[in-house]
Coordinates of C-alpha atoms in Angstrom, one line a residue:
M87 CA -19.7 -18.1 3.6
M88 CA -21.8 -17.3 6.6
I89 CA -20.4 -14.2 8.5
L90 CA -22.0 -13.1 11.4
A91 CA -20.8 -9.1 11.7
V92 CA -20.5 -7.0 14.7
E93 CA -20.3 -3.1 15.5
T94 CA -20.1 -1.7 18.7
T95 CA -18.4 1.4 18.4
A96 CA -21.5 3.3 18.1
A97 CA -23.6 4.8 20.7
V98 CA -26.2 1.5 19.4
A99 CA -24.8 -1.7 18.7
S100 CA -25.9 -3.9 15.9
A101 CA -25.2 -7.1 14.6
A102 CA -25.5 -8.5 10.9
L103 CA -25.8 -11.8 9.2
L104 CA -24.2 -12.0 5.4
K105 CA -23.9 -14.6 2.8
D106 CA -21.4 -14.8 0.2
G107 CA -21.2 -11.0 0.9
V108 CA -24.4 -10.2 0.5
L109 CA -26.7 -8.8 3.4
L110 CA -29.1 -11.2 5.0
A111 CA -30.5 -9.7 7.9
E112 CA -29.6 -6.6 10.0
R113 CA -30.5 -5.8 14.1
E114 CA -29.6 -3.1 15.8
A115 CA -29.9 -3.5 19.6
D116 CA -32.1 -1.2 22.4
A117 CA -30.8 2.5 21.9
G118 CA -31.9 2.9 26.0
K119 CA -29.4 -0.2 27.2
K120 CA -25.5 -0.5 27.5
H121 CA -23.7 -2.3 24.8
A122 CA -22.5 -5.0 27.8
E123 CA -26.5 -5.7 28.6
T124 CA -27.2 -5.7 24.6
L125 CA -24.8 -7.4 22.8
L126 CA -25.2 -11.1 23.3
P127 CA -28.9 -11.0 23.0
L128 CA -28.9 -8.9 20.1
I129 CA -26.7 -11.6 18.2
D130 CA -28.3 -14.6 20.0
A131 CA -32.1 -12.9 18.4
L132 CA -30.6 -12.4 14.9
L133 CA -29.1 -15.9 14.5
E134 CA -32.6 -17.5 16.1
E135 CA -34.9 -15.3 13.4
N136 CA -32.8 -16.4 10.7
G137 CA -32.4 -20.0 11.6
V138 CA -28.6 -19.9 11.9
T139 CA -27.0 -21.5 14.3
I140 CA -23.4 -20.5 15.8
K141 CA -21.8 -23.5 14.0
Q142 CA -22.8 -22.2 10.6
I143 CA -21.2 -19.1 11.4
D144 CA -18.0 -19.7 8.7
L145 CA -15.9 -16.3 9.5
F146 CA -16.6 -13.4 12.3
A147 CA -16.1 -9.6 12.2
V148 CA -15.8 -7.2 14.0
D149 CA -15.4 -3.3 14.3
V150 CA -12.0 -2.4 16.4
G151 CA -12.4 1.2 15.9
P152 CA -11.6 4.4 16.4
G153 CA -14.5 5.2 18.6
S154 CA -16.0 3.9 21.9
F155 CA -13.1 3.0 23.8
T156 CA -15.5 0.6 25.9
G157 CA -17.9 -0.2 23.4
V158 CA -14.5 -1.6 21.2
R159 CA -13.5 -3.2 24.3
I160 CA -17.1 -5.5 24.8
G161 CA -17.1 -5.8 21.1
V162 CA -14.1 -7.2 20.3
S163 CA -13.8 -9.3 23.4
L164 CA -17.0 -10.9 22.9
V165 CA -16.2 -11.7 19.1
N166 CA -12.9 -12.9 19.7
A167 CA -14.8 -15.2 22.5
L168 CA -17.3 -16.5 20.3
A169 CA -14.7 -17.0 17.2
F170 CA -12.5 -19.1 19.8
A171 CA -15.9 -21.4 20.3
A172 CA -16.5 -22.1 17.5
G173 CA -12.8 -22.8 15.9
K174 CA -12.8 -19.9 13.3
Q175 CA -11.5 -16.9 12.8
V176 CA -12.2 -13.1 13.0
V177 CA -11.5 -10.1 10.5
A178 CA -10.8 -6.9 12.2
V179 CA -12.6 -3.8 10.5
D180 CA -11.9 -0.2 11.0
S181 CA -14.6 2.1 11.7
L182 CA -13.4 4.6 9.3
E183 CA -14.1 1.9 6.2
T184 CA -17.1 0.7 7.6
L185 CA -18.2 4.4 7.5
A186 CA -16.7 4.8 4.1
L187 CA -18.6 1.9 2.5
S188 CA -21.7 4.0 3.8
A189 CA -21.1 6.4 0.7
G190 CA -21.8 3.4 -1.7
E191 CA -20.1 3.0 -5.3
T192 CA -18.6 6.0 -6.1
S193 CA -15.6 7.6 -8.1
R194 CA -15.4 11.1 -5.9
P195 CA -13.0 10.9 -2.9
V196 CA -14.7 10.0 0.3
A197 CA -13.5 11.5 3.9
A198 CA -14.8 9.2 7.0
M199 CA -14.7 11.5 9.9
I200 CA -15.7 10.6 13.7
D201 CA -16.2 13.1 16.3
A202 CA -13.4 12.6 19.1
R203 CA -14.7 16.3 20.6
N204 CA -12.7 19.4 21.7
G205 CA -12.0 20.0 18.1
N206 CA -10.7 16.8 17.1
A207 CA -11.4 13.8 15.1
Y208 CA -10.4 10.4 14.0
A209 CA -10.2 10.9 9.8
A210 CA -9.2 8.8 6.9
L211 CA -9.4 9.5 2.9
Y212 CA -10.5 6.9 0.5
Q213 CA -11.0 7.0 -3.4
A214 CA -11.9 3.7 -5.6
G215 CA -11.1 1.2 -3.5
S216 CA -7.3 2.7 -2.1
T217 CA -6.7 4.6 1.1
L218 CA -5.4 7.7 0.2
I219 CA -5.1 8.6 4.1
E220 CA -4.9 5.9 6.7
P221 CA -7.3 5.7 9.6
C222 CA -5.7 8.7 12.0
A223 CA -6.4 11.4 14.7
V224 CA -6.9 14.6 13.8
Q225 CA -7.5 18.6 14.1
T226 CA -11.2 18.6 12.5
E227 CA -10.6 22.1 10.8
S228 CA -7.0 21.4 9.5
F229 CA -8.3 18.3 8.1
L230 CA -11.2 19.8 6.3
A231 CA -9.1 22.4 5.4
K232 CA -7.1 20.0 2.7
L233 CA -9.8 18.0 1.7
P234 CA -10.5 18.2 -2.3
Q235 CA -13.7 20.0 -3.0
D236 CA -15.4 17.3 -4.3
V237 CA -15.1 15.1 -1.5
I238 CA -18.2 13.0 0.2
L239 CA -18.5 13.9 3.7
V240 CA -19.6 10.5 6.1
G241 CA -19.6 10.0 9.4
D242 CA -20.8 12.8 12.1
V243 CA -18.1 15.3 11.3
Q244 CA -20.2 18.2 9.1
A245 CA -21.6 15.2 7.4
E246 CA -25.2 15.8 6.2
P247 CA -27.3 13.8 7.2
K248 CA -24.7 12.1 10.0
T249 CA -24.0 8.3 9.7
Y250 CA -22.4 5.9 11.8
P251 CA -20.9 2.7 11.5
R252 CA -23.3 0.1 10.9
A253 CA -23.1 -4.3 11.1
K254 CA -23.8 -4.8 7.6
H255 CA -20.8 -2.7 6.4
V256 CA -18.9 -4.0 8.8
G257 CA -19.7 -7.6 6.9
V258 CA -18.8 -6.6 3.8
A259 CA -15.8 -5.1 4.6
A260 CA -14.8 -8.5 6.3
F261 CA -15.6 -10.1 2.9
R262 CA -13.8 -8.2 0.8
H263 CA -10.4 -8.8 2.9
V264 CA -11.3 -12.4 3.6
E265 CA -7.0 -13.0 3.7
R266 CA -6.9 -10.7 6.7
A267 CA -8.9 -13.2 9.0
T268 CA -6.6 -13.7 12.2
E269 CA -7.0 -15.8 15.4
E270 CA -8.3 -12.6 17.0
A271 CA -9.0 -8.8 16.8
D272 CA -7.2 -6.2 18.3
P273 CA -8.6 -3.3 19.4
I274 CA -7.2 0.1 17.1
Y275 CA -6.9 3.5 20.0
L276 CA -5.5 6.3 17.9
R277 CA -5.6 8.4 20.8
P278 CA -5.5 7.9 24.4
S279 CA -8.5 7.4 26.8
Q280 CA -10.4 10.1 28.4
A281 CA -9.3 8.2 31.8
E282 CA -5.6 8.3 30.4
R283 CA -5.4 11.9 29.3
T284 CA -6.6 13.1 32.7
K285 CA -4.1 10.9 34.6
E286 CA -1.3 11.7 32.2
K287 CA -2.1 15.4 32.8
S288 CA -2.9 14.8 36.6
G289 CA 0.8 13.9 36.5
R290 CA 2.5 16.8 34.8
E291 CA 1.1 18.9 37.2
A292 CA 1.7 16.9 40.7

């Protein structure tokens, strides 16, 4: 099974090719440009470098968030369009599961956290393939205080070194959850965007 995986929730977009769950190649976008400019050329270059055509892709995978609202929309929209054109399905993978995979094989609990600013975060807790705490929006300090002492922290909240979602882990997660494949993916938004929060605040003050 050939999987094309795309990650756009992080500051730098990435795309990866996997065959039967094994990474063939991964490529990162130009960090100085916006996802909207880099994503399609990034995918085209990845496919061309590895002698793969879009028709040879059996399954598409995309990180659906939480993360950058704009990044999520760009990635999900493009992958849905590619899958529709190719007549194939998509596996939606959330950013926190993607991050947890970066910890490698371990029996210890893994807490994945993404900074949501102002003392807030997106977080989830995993252990041995099970989800102990589903992806949710949390107050950073209170969530950290509740974690087991032997927890492994991944992400960009008090993790050393900081880690970010990568397309190769999106692909691995998709291969493990092929049964979740659907006609199209939907974004995950665990909290309103900044624009929505500002609008709501303005409405209350009016």
